[in-house]
């Protein structure tokens, strides 16, 4: 009975649910969860759609909670607080991100690397998420939302923005930065990177002139096909697209000492490549999850710059359509589910 959604409740809510053996979400009524110790019950105002949701649906990530309510880029309004939860009051807006719980005791948690906690629980993957009218969340892992953002425009900050920010930090002080895959994360990261005075090169699906135009409109100095070389060598590249073939492509594009950061939770296999393109102290690394500190830093930056998110909204009941648009590359920016 550790999962509150299984508790007996009189009140039902609408949710889009992933069931065992299914790849489409089912619209259904489920009991409204009850805030447990240290948790808040929030009414979901908006929930952005992330590529990770597709990986969960496609069975590419091990051991999801099933049945599952996906969604981990959530803006909600606190309705009730559970025993001992004192950080937020009913009526407060909260952001609920991917990192939902950590043990606080392991070597990773104790060394400022809670993103790597082996017992971590994740919203919309091993905990129920925001494709529903309500959710419960551990208040310690929620973020206040800068009040300059509407609910829908804030939602993509919670993962696309946050993970993008962590990727950017891994890229170090690279002045010439490549972004492979110009979707929800890249369209936010480019604004931070530009604010920091970096030069951005955007790589998209070959022939995707809309995405290339979108990248240029946000300040990319160059935008082109992912299989094309950039006009000058890069100091770092971040790969947001889940395509392993891009790793050797990006390695070829970075200069000596350059870094290639893989920002996704899942990627197709990386083909073998000649050592020559890694030689000269080039680095390949991945970024996993987020820490609460990342969230605090990023939200402060988001309020300061401020970031403009480009969104396409869908009603909750059209979550499957939103996911299909993401899969087929038909979105500009981020898809966001809006509750009524
Ligand atoms: Zn995500
Ligand atoms: Zn831990």
mmCIF file of C-alpha atoms and ligand atoms in Angstrom:
data_model
loop_
_atom_site.group_PDB
_atom_site.id
_atom_site.type_symbol
_atom_site.label_atom_id
_atom_site.label_comp_id
_atom_site.label_asym_id
_atom_site.label_seq_id
_atom_site.Cartn_x
_atom_site.Cartn_y
_atom_site.Cartn_z
ATOM 1 C CA UNK A 1 0.000 0.000 0.000
ATOM 2 C CA UNK A 2 2.957 2.302 -0.450
ATOM 3 C CA UNK A 3 1.400 3.838 -3.522
ATOM 4 C CA UNK A 4 -1.304 6.301 -2.502
ATOM 5 C CA UNK A 5 -3.231 5.782 -5.724
ATOM 6 C CA UNK A 6 -4.218 2.350 -4.481
ATOM 7 C CA UNK A 7 -5.719 3.693 -1.279
ATOM 8 C CA UNK A 8 -9.475 3.655 -0.987
ATOM 9 C CA UNK A 9 -10.908 7.016 -1.892
ATOM 10 C CA UNK A 10 -14.410 8.233 -2.599
ATOM 11 C CA UNK A 11 -13.211 10.726 -5.163
ATOM 12 C CA UNK A 12 -12.352 9.756 -8.710
ATOM 13 C CA UNK A 13 -10.265 11.680 -11.220
ATOM 14 C CA UNK A 14 -9.616 11.476 -14.945
ATOM 15 C CA UNK A 15 -6.250 10.059 -15.931
ATOM 16 C CA UNK A 16 -4.416 8.763 -18.976
ATOM 17 C CA UNK A 17 -3.057 5.406 -17.887
ATOM 18 C CA UNK A 18 -0.401 3.078 -19.324
ATOM 19 C CA UNK A 19 -1.418 -0.530 -18.755
ATOM 20 C CA UNK A 20 0.579 -3.737 -18.998
ATOM 21 C CA UNK A 21 1.299 -4.718 -22.596
ATOM 22 C CA UNK A 22 -0.168 -1.529 -24.089
ATOM 23 C CA UNK A 23 1.577 1.196 -26.045
ATOM 24 C CA UNK A 24 -1.378 3.617 -26.033
ATOM 25 C CA UNK A 25 -2.652 5.367 -22.952
ATOM 26 C CA UNK A 26 -6.213 4.681 -21.863
ATOM 27 C CA UNK A 27 -8.452 7.480 -20.649
ATOM 28 C CA UNK A 28 -10.051 6.282 -17.464
ATOM 29 C CA UNK A 29 -11.260 7.230 -13.991
ATOM 30 C CA UNK A 30 -9.051 6.271 -11.076
ATOM 31 C CA UNK A 31 -9.214 7.100 -7.374
ATOM 32 C CA UNK A 32 -7.775 10.496 -6.546
ATOM 33 C CA UNK A 33 -4.548 9.944 -4.587
ATOM 34 C CA UNK A 34 -4.251 10.998 -0.953
ATOM 35 C CA UNK A 35 -1.272 13.013 0.319
ATOM 36 C CA UNK A 36 0.908 10.822 2.538
ATOM 37 C CA UNK A 37 3.550 11.873 5.039
ATOM 38 C CA UNK A 38 5.560 14.802 3.669
ATOM 39 C CA UNK A 39 3.551 14.903 0.458
ATOM 40 C CA UNK A 40 1.334 17.458 -1.194
ATOM 41 C CA UNK A 41 -1.782 16.710 -3.217
ATOM 42 C CA UNK A 42 -1.760 19.010 -6.239
ATOM 43 C CA UNK A 43 -4.340 19.694 -8.892
ATOM 44 C CA UNK A 44 -2.461 19.376 -12.178
ATOM 45 C CA UNK A 45 -2.706 22.605 -14.191
ATOM 46 C CA UNK A 46 -0.342 21.650 -17.020
ATOM 47 C CA UNK A 47 1.968 18.746 -17.822
ATOM 48 C CA UNK A 48 4.487 18.829 -20.641
ATOM 49 C CA UNK A 49 5.209 15.784 -22.784
ATOM 50 C CA UNK A 50 8.792 14.481 -22.783
ATOM 51 C CA UNK A 51 10.605 12.039 -25.029
ATOM 52 C CA UNK A 52 11.194 9.930 -21.919
ATOM 53 C CA UNK A 53 7.414 9.332 -21.855
ATOM 54 C CA UNK A 54 7.771 7.718 -25.291
ATOM 55 C CA UNK A 55 10.632 5.529 -24.046
ATOM 56 C CA UNK A 56 8.419 4.392 -21.144
ATOM 57 C CA UNK A 57 5.501 3.643 -23.506
ATOM 58 C CA UNK A 58 7.770 1.768 -25.891
ATOM 59 C CA UNK A 59 9.133 -0.447 -23.102
ATOM 60 C CA UNK A 60 12.658 0.901 -23.562
ATOM 61 C CA UNK A 61 13.165 1.632 -19.844
ATOM 62 C CA UNK A 62 13.254 -1.216 -17.322
ATOM 63 C CA UNK A 63 10.685 -1.856 -14.600
ATOM 64 C CA UNK A 64 8.156 0.968 -14.881
ATOM 65 C CA UNK A 65 5.343 1.036 -12.346
ATOM 66 C CA UNK A 66 2.346 -0.540 -14.111
ATOM 67 C CA UNK A 67 -0.346 0.537 -14.437
ATOM 68 C CA UNK A 68 1.236 3.969 -14.624
ATOM 69 C CA UNK A 69 0.172 7.571 -15.005
ATOM 70 C CA UNK A 70 3.063 9.097 -17.027
ATOM 71 C CA UNK A 71 4.195 12.724 -17.033
ATOM 72 C CA UNK A 72 7.021 14.447 -15.169
ATOM 73 C CA UNK A 73 6.948 18.107 -16.217
ATOM 74 C CA UNK A 74 4.103 19.186 -14.015
ATOM 75 C CA UNK A 75 2.781 22.518 -12.855
ATOM 76 C CA UNK A 76 0.208 22.014 -10.141
ATOM 77 C CA UNK A 77 -1.670 23.878 -7.483
ATOM 78 C CA UNK A 78 -1.488 22.505 -3.962
ATOM 79 C CA UNK A 79 -4.898 21.361 -2.735
ATOM 80 C CA UNK A 80 -3.989 19.520 0.451
ATOM 81 C CA UNK A 81 -0.883 18.802 2.448
ATOM 82 C CA UNK A 82 -0.138 15.475 4.090
ATOM 83 C CA UNK A 83 1.056 14.921 7.668
ATOM 84 C CA UNK A 84 4.304 16.796 8.303
ATOM 85 C CA UNK A 85 4.260 18.624 4.958
ATOM 86 C CA UNK A 86 4.817 22.297 5.713
ATOM 87 C CA UNK A 87 6.764 23.732 2.812
ATOM 88 C CA UNK A 88 3.766 24.681 0.670
ATOM 89 C CA UNK A 89 0.252 25.883 1.479
ATOM 90 C CA UNK A 90 -2.984 25.103 -0.337
ATOM 91 C CA UNK A 91 -3.170 27.445 -3.318
ATOM 92 C CA UNK A 92 0.608 27.541 -3.917
ATOM 93 C CA UNK A 93 1.844 26.701 -7.412
ATOM 94 C CA UNK A 94 4.446 23.934 -7.483
ATOM 95 C CA UNK A 95 6.563 22.329 -10.163
ATOM 96 C CA UNK A 96 6.920 18.568 -9.943
ATOM 97 C CA UNK A 97 9.955 17.211 -11.812
ATOM 98 C CA UNK A 98 11.284 13.783 -12.824
ATOM 99 C CA UNK A 99 13.241 13.220 -9.599
ATOM 100 C CA UNK A 100 10.519 12.264 -7.132
ATOM 101 C CA UNK A 101 12.377 10.725 -4.200
ATOM 102 C CA UNK A 102 15.922 9.750 -3.165
ATOM 103 C CA UNK A 103 17.204 7.727 -0.233
ATOM 104 C CA UNK A 104 19.375 10.491 1.255
ATOM 105 C CA UNK A 105 21.801 7.909 2.625
ATOM 106 C CA UNK A 106 23.788 6.329 -0.205
ATOM 107 C CA UNK A 107 27.239 7.429 -1.370
ATOM 108 C CA UNK A 108 25.659 9.406 -4.223
ATOM 109 C CA UNK A 109 23.086 11.170 -2.077
ATOM 110 C CA UNK A 110 25.740 12.058 0.488
ATOM 111 C CA UNK A 111 28.108 13.506 -2.112
ATOM 112 C CA UNK A 112 25.771 15.939 -3.873
ATOM 113 C CA UNK A 113 24.937 13.431 -6.618
ATOM 114 C CA UNK A 114 21.403 12.445 -5.731
ATOM 115 C CA UNK A 115 20.670 12.245 -9.464
ATOM 116 C CA UNK A 116 22.601 8.951 -9.360
ATOM 117 C CA UNK A 117 20.867 7.490 -6.251
ATOM 118 C CA UNK A 118 20.293 3.802 -6.919
ATOM 119 C CA UNK A 119 17.046 3.831 -4.957
ATOM 120 C CA UNK A 120 15.702 7.004 -6.575
ATOM 121 C CA UNK A 121 12.063 7.096 -7.638
ATOM 122 C CA UNK A 122 10.969 8.977 -10.698
ATOM 123 C CA UNK A 123 7.746 10.831 -11.428
ATOM 124 C CA UNK A 124 5.777 9.331 -14.297
ATOM 125 C CA UNK A 125 7.978 6.212 -14.352
ATOM 126 C CA UNK A 126 8.214 4.523 -10.953
ATOM 127 C CA UNK A 127 5.754 6.982 -9.353
ATOM 128 C CA UNK A 128 2.466 8.162 -10.843
ATOM 129 C CA UNK A 129 2.843 11.410 -12.746
ATOM 130 C CA UNK A 130 0.925 14.301 -14.212
ATOM 131 C CA UNK A 131 -1.201 12.915 -17.048
ATOM 132 C CA UNK A 132 -4.130 13.212 -14.643
ATOM 133 C CA UNK A 133 -6.239 15.759 -12.813
ATOM 134 C CA UNK A 134 -4.317 15.331 -9.544
ATOM 135 C CA UNK A 135 -1.086 13.865 -8.253
ATOM 136 C CA UNK A 136 0.780 13.540 -4.989
ATOM 137 C CA UNK A 137 4.426 14.511 -4.669
ATOM 138 C CA UNK A 138 7.074 14.588 -1.956
ATOM 139 C CA UNK A 139 7.242 18.295 -1.104
ATOM 140 C CA UNK A 140 11.047 18.196 -0.771
ATOM 141 C CA UNK A 141 11.392 17.475 -4.490
ATOM 142 C CA UNK A 142 8.955 20.152 -5.730
ATOM 143 C CA UNK A 143 10.056 23.556 -6.991
ATOM 144 C CA UNK A 144 8.378 26.938 -6.703
ATOM 145 C CA UNK A 145 7.530 28.230 -10.197
ATOM 146 C CA UNK A 146 8.696 31.757 -11.153
ATOM 147 C CA UNK A 147 5.474 33.755 -11.316
ATOM 148 C CA UNK A 148 6.315 35.368 -14.659
ATOM 149 C CA UNK A 149 5.342 32.108 -16.395
ATOM 150 C CA UNK A 150 1.884 30.834 -17.234
ATOM 151 C CA UNK A 151 1.258 27.238 -16.152
ATOM 152 C CA UNK A 152 1.524 25.937 -19.710
ATOM 153 C CA UNK A 153 4.682 27.892 -20.512
ATOM 154 C CA UNK A 154 6.343 26.834 -17.253
ATOM 155 C CA UNK A 155 5.716 23.102 -17.691
ATOM 156 C CA UNK A 156 8.543 22.400 -20.200
ATOM 157 C CA UNK A 157 11.027 23.996 -17.802
ATOM 158 C CA UNK A 158 10.564 21.044 -15.436
ATOM 159 C CA UNK A 159 12.459 18.538 -17.592
ATOM 160 C CA UNK A 160 13.353 19.888 -21.027
ATOM 161 C CA UNK A 161 14.747 23.002 -19.361
ATOM 162 C CA UNK A 162 16.234 21.344 -16.305
ATOM 163 C CA UNK A 163 17.957 18.436 -18.032
ATOM 164 C CA UNK A 164 19.055 20.790 -20.771
ATOM 165 C CA UNK A 165 20.617 22.991 -18.114
ATOM 166 C CA UNK A 166 22.496 20.044 -16.618
ATOM 167 C CA UNK A 167 23.736 19.095 -20.100
ATOM 168 C CA UNK A 168 24.925 22.631 -20.679
ATOM 169 C CA UNK A 169 26.880 22.529 -17.421
ATOM 170 C CA UNK A 170 28.580 19.301 -18.606
ATOM 171 C CA UNK A 171 29.580 21.087 -21.792
ATOM 172 C CA UNK A 172 31.826 23.328 -19.668
ATOM 173 C CA UNK A 173 32.781 26.711 -21.027
ATOM 174 C CA UNK A 174 32.513 25.685 -24.689
ATOM 175 C CA UNK A 175 32.178 28.842 -26.745
ATOM 176 C CA UNK A 176 31.061 27.031 -29.890
ATOM 177 C CA UNK A 177 28.256 24.645 -28.957
ATOM 178 C CA UNK A 178 26.413 22.159 -31.172
ATOM 179 C CA UNK A 179 22.881 21.017 -30.351
ATOM 180 C CA UNK A 180 21.792 17.768 -32.035
ATOM 181 C CA UNK A 181 17.996 17.530 -32.124
ATOM 182 C CA UNK A 182 16.184 20.830 -31.907
ATOM 183 C CA UNK A 183 13.110 20.038 -29.820
ATOM 184 C CA UNK A 184 11.831 21.030 -26.405
ATOM 185 C CA UNK A 185 15.182 20.855 -24.581
ATOM 186 C CA UNK A 186 17.299 22.535 -27.266
ATOM 187 C CA UNK A 187 14.894 25.444 -27.745
ATOM 188 C CA UNK A 188 15.332 26.290 -24.043
ATOM 189 C CA UNK A 189 19.062 25.537 -23.803
ATOM 190 C CA UNK A 190 19.852 27.790 -26.746
ATOM 191 C CA UNK A 191 18.392 30.749 -24.837
ATOM 192 C CA UNK A 192 20.590 30.096 -21.788
ATOM 193 C CA UNK A 193 23.637 29.484 -23.973
ATOM 194 C CA UNK A 194 23.034 32.683 -25.938
ATOM 195 C CA UNK A 195 22.589 34.569 -22.670
ATOM 196 C CA UNK A 196 26.032 33.240 -21.697
ATOM 197 C CA UNK A 197 27.463 34.528 -24.979
ATOM 198 C CA UNK A 198 28.016 31.161 -26.681
ATOM 199 C CA UNK A 199 27.777 30.554 -30.405
ATOM 200 C CA UNK A 200 25.172 27.906 -31.261
ATOM 201 C CA UNK A 201 25.129 25.440 -34.133
ATOM 202 C CA UNK A 202 21.843 23.523 -34.470
ATOM 203 C CA UNK A 203 21.607 20.095 -36.101
ATOM 204 C CA UNK A 204 18.196 18.681 -37.061
ATOM 205 C CA UNK A 205 16.739 15.712 -38.887
ATOM 206 C CA UNK A 206 18.090 15.979 -42.445
ATOM 207 C CA UNK A 207 15.822 18.251 -44.475
ATOM 208 C CA UNK A 208 13.806 19.567 -41.514
ATOM 209 C CA UNK A 209 13.846 23.162 -42.682
ATOM 210 C CA UNK A 210 11.139 24.190 -40.178
ATOM 211 C CA UNK A 211 13.271 23.120 -37.217
ATOM 212 C CA UNK A 212 16.338 24.772 -38.783
ATOM 213 C CA UNK A 213 14.410 28.015 -39.265
ATOM 214 C CA UNK A 214 13.147 27.757 -35.654
ATOM 215 C CA UNK A 215 16.747 27.375 -34.417
ATOM 216 C CA UNK A 216 17.895 30.408 -36.411
ATOM 217 C CA UNK A 217 14.978 32.444 -35.060
ATOM 218 C CA UNK A 218 16.257 31.680 -31.550
ATOM 219 C CA UNK A 219 19.753 32.851 -32.400
ATOM 220 C CA UNK A 220 21.630 29.854 -33.845
ATOM 221 C CA UNK A 221 24.472 31.143 -36.032
ATOM 222 C CA UNK A 222 24.113 28.060 -38.201
ATOM 223 C CA UNK A 223 21.442 25.376 -38.570
ATOM 224 C CA UNK A 224 21.676 22.344 -40.800
ATOM 225 C CA UNK A 225 21.289 18.602 -41.232
ATOM 226 C CA UNK A 226 22.637 16.324 -38.493
ATOM 227 C CA UNK A 227 24.817 14.452 -40.991
ATOM 228 C CA UNK A 228 26.452 17.653 -42.240
ATOM 229 C CA UNK A 229 29.681 19.065 -40.772
ATOM 230 C CA UNK A 230 29.399 22.442 -39.025
ATOM 231 C CA UNK A 231 31.055 25.411 -40.771
ATOM 232 C CA UNK A 232 33.695 25.517 -38.017
ATOM 233 C CA UNK A 233 34.816 23.043 -35.316
ATOM 234 C CA UNK A 234 32.767 22.906 -32.108
ATOM 235 C CA UNK A 235 34.076 23.017 -28.530
ATOM 236 C CA UNK A 236 31.221 20.832 -27.309
ATOM 237 C CA UNK A 237 28.038 19.218 -28.532
ATOM 238 C CA UNK A 238 24.892 18.103 -26.736
ATOM 239 C CA UNK A 239 22.891 15.271 -28.289
ATOM 240 C CA UNK A 240 19.195 15.415 -27.413
ATOM 241 C CA UNK A 241 17.979 13.135 -30.221
ATOM 242 C CA UNK A 242 17.824 9.430 -29.174
ATOM 243 C CA UNK A 243 20.015 8.343 -32.074
ATOM 244 C CA UNK A 244 23.330 6.593 -31.364
ATOM 245 C CA UNK A 245 24.663 7.327 -34.866
ATOM 246 C CA UNK A 246 24.936 10.947 -33.790
ATOM 247 C CA UNK A 247 27.710 10.177 -31.273
ATOM 248 C CA UNK A 248 30.446 9.589 -33.882
ATOM 249 C CA UNK A 249 28.963 12.423 -35.988
ATOM 250 C CA UNK A 250 29.285 14.807 -33.057
ATOM 251 C CA UNK A 251 32.775 13.540 -32.166
ATOM 252 C CA UNK A 252 33.885 14.371 -35.694
ATOM 253 C CA UNK A 253 32.417 17.864 -35.282
ATOM 254 C CA UNK A 254 34.208 18.744 -32.023
ATOM 255 C CA UNK A 255 37.725 20.122 -31.852
ATOM 256 C CA UNK A 256 40.575 18.711 -29.734
ATOM 257 C CA UNK A 257 39.616 18.597 -26.075
ATOM 258 C CA UNK A 258 35.919 18.820 -26.995
ATOM 259 C CA UNK A 259 33.050 17.137 -25.163
ATOM 260 C CA UNK A 260 30.022 15.297 -26.499
ATOM 261 C CA UNK A 261 27.177 15.176 -23.959
ATOM 262 C CA UNK A 262 24.390 12.637 -24.432
ATOM 263 C CA UNK A 263 21.300 14.198 -22.830
ATOM 264 C CA UNK A 264 18.690 11.468 -23.283
ATOM 265 C CA UNK A 265 17.716 8.590 -21.018
ATOM 266 C CA UNK A 266 17.764 6.123 -23.907
ATOM 267 C CA UNK A 267 19.569 6.000 -27.220
ATOM 268 C CA UNK A 268 19.801 3.516 -30.063
ATOM 269 C CA UNK A 269 23.127 1.641 -30.148
ATOM 270 C CA UNK A 270 26.208 3.716 -30.814
ATOM 271 C CA UNK A 271 28.051 2.319 -33.851
ATOM 272 C CA UNK A 272 31.742 1.499 -33.508
ATOM 273 C CA UNK A 273 34.028 4.296 -34.585
ATOM 274 C CA UNK A 274 37.762 4.832 -35.169
ATOM 275 C CA UNK A 275 39.723 5.805 -32.058
ATOM 276 C CA UNK A 276 41.036 8.665 -34.091
ATOM 277 C CA UNK A 277 37.853 10.721 -33.518
ATOM 278 C CA UNK A 278 38.076 10.303 -29.714
ATOM 279 C CA UNK A 279 41.848 10.869 -29.567
ATOM 280 C CA UNK A 280 43.205 14.300 -28.561
ATOM 281 C CA UNK A 281 41.308 14.275 -25.276
ATOM 282 C CA UNK A 282 37.804 14.369 -26.619
ATOM 283 C CA UNK A 283 35.181 13.166 -24.129
ATOM 284 C CA UNK A 284 31.838 11.414 -24.449
ATOM 285 C CA UNK A 285 29.535 11.472 -21.416
ATOM 286 C CA UNK A 286 25.901 11.131 -20.457
ATOM 287 C CA UNK A 287 23.651 13.196 -18.242
ATOM 288 C CA UNK A 288 21.303 11.361 -15.898
ATOM 289 C CA UNK A 289 18.340 12.865 -14.075
ATOM 290 C CA UNK A 290 18.674 16.018 -11.990
ATOM 291 C CA UNK A 291 19.515 17.131 -8.497
ATOM 292 C CA UNK A 292 17.357 19.519 -6.512
ATOM 293 C CA UNK A 293 20.253 21.949 -6.668
ATOM 294 C CA UNK A 294 20.080 21.897 -10.489
ATOM 295 C CA UNK A 295 16.407 22.760 -10.170
ATOM 296 C CA UNK A 296 16.989 25.689 -7.848
ATOM 297 C CA UNK A 297 19.792 27.109 -10.013
ATOM 298 C CA UNK A 298 17.849 26.625 -13.203
ATOM 299 C CA UNK A 299 14.595 28.146 -11.918
ATOM 300 C CA UNK A 300 16.501 31.222 -10.715
ATOM 301 C CA UNK A 301 18.078 31.540 -14.169
ATOM 302 C CA UNK A 302 14.702 30.996 -15.866
ATOM 303 C CA UNK A 303 13.246 33.885 -13.867
ATOM 304 C CA UNK A 304 16.265 36.096 -14.538
ATOM 305 C CA UNK A 305 16.833 35.690 -18.297
ATOM 306 C CA UNK A 306 13.743 35.099 -18.757
ATOM 307 C CA UNK A 307 13.224 32.078 -21.025
ATOM 308 C CA UNK A 308 10.469 31.949 -23.628
ATOM 309 C CA UNK A 309 9.000 28.505 -24.168
ATOM 310 C CA UNK A 310 7.275 27.663 -27.423
ATOM 311 C CA UNK A 311 4.425 25.254 -26.768
ATOM 312 C CA UNK A 312 1.605 23.425 -28.469
ATOM 313 C CA UNK A 313 -1.240 22.579 -26.086
ATOM 314 C CA UNK A 314 -3.511 19.547 -26.048
ATOM 315 C CA UNK A 315 -6.353 18.562 -23.715
ATOM 316 C CA UNK A 316 -5.479 15.750 -21.301
ATOM 317 C CA UNK A 317 -7.676 13.322 -23.248
ATOM 318 C CA UNK A 318 -5.473 13.858 -26.336
ATOM 319 C CA UNK A 319 -2.237 12.744 -24.668
ATOM 320 C CA UNK A 320 -1.824 9.984 -27.258
ATOM 321 C CA UNK A 321 -2.065 12.524 -30.089
ATOM 322 C CA UNK A 322 0.496 14.754 -28.358
ATOM 323 C CA UNK A 323 2.865 11.790 -28.014
ATOM 324 C CA UNK A 324 2.416 10.924 -31.700
ATOM 325 C CA UNK A 325 3.280 14.501 -32.691
ATOM 326 C CA UNK A 326 6.455 14.272 -30.611
ATOM 327 C CA UNK A 327 7.368 10.899 -32.113
ATOM 328 C CA UNK A 328 6.918 12.081 -35.682
ATOM 329 C CA UNK A 329 8.760 15.360 -35.179
ATOM 330 C CA UNK A 330 5.683 17.496 -35.842
ATOM 331 C CA UNK A 331 6.127 19.809 -32.857
ATOM 332 C CA UNK A 332 7.846 23.140 -32.591
ATOM 333 C CA UNK A 333 9.074 23.435 -29.012
ATOM 334 C CA UNK A 334 7.145 21.362 -26.462
ATOM 335 C CA UNK A 335 3.739 19.665 -26.284
ATOM 336 C CA UNK A 336 1.832 20.525 -23.120
ATOM 337 C CA UNK A 337 -1.300 18.845 -21.765
ATOM 338 C CA UNK A 338 -3.739 21.285 -20.242
ATOM 339 C CA UNK A 339 -6.321 20.274 -17.656
ATOM 340 C CA UNK A 340 -9.669 22.009 -17.395
HETATM 341 ZN ZN1 LIG B 1 11.729 14.370 -19.314
HETATM 342 ZN ZN1 LIG B 2 20.543 7.629 -2.429
#
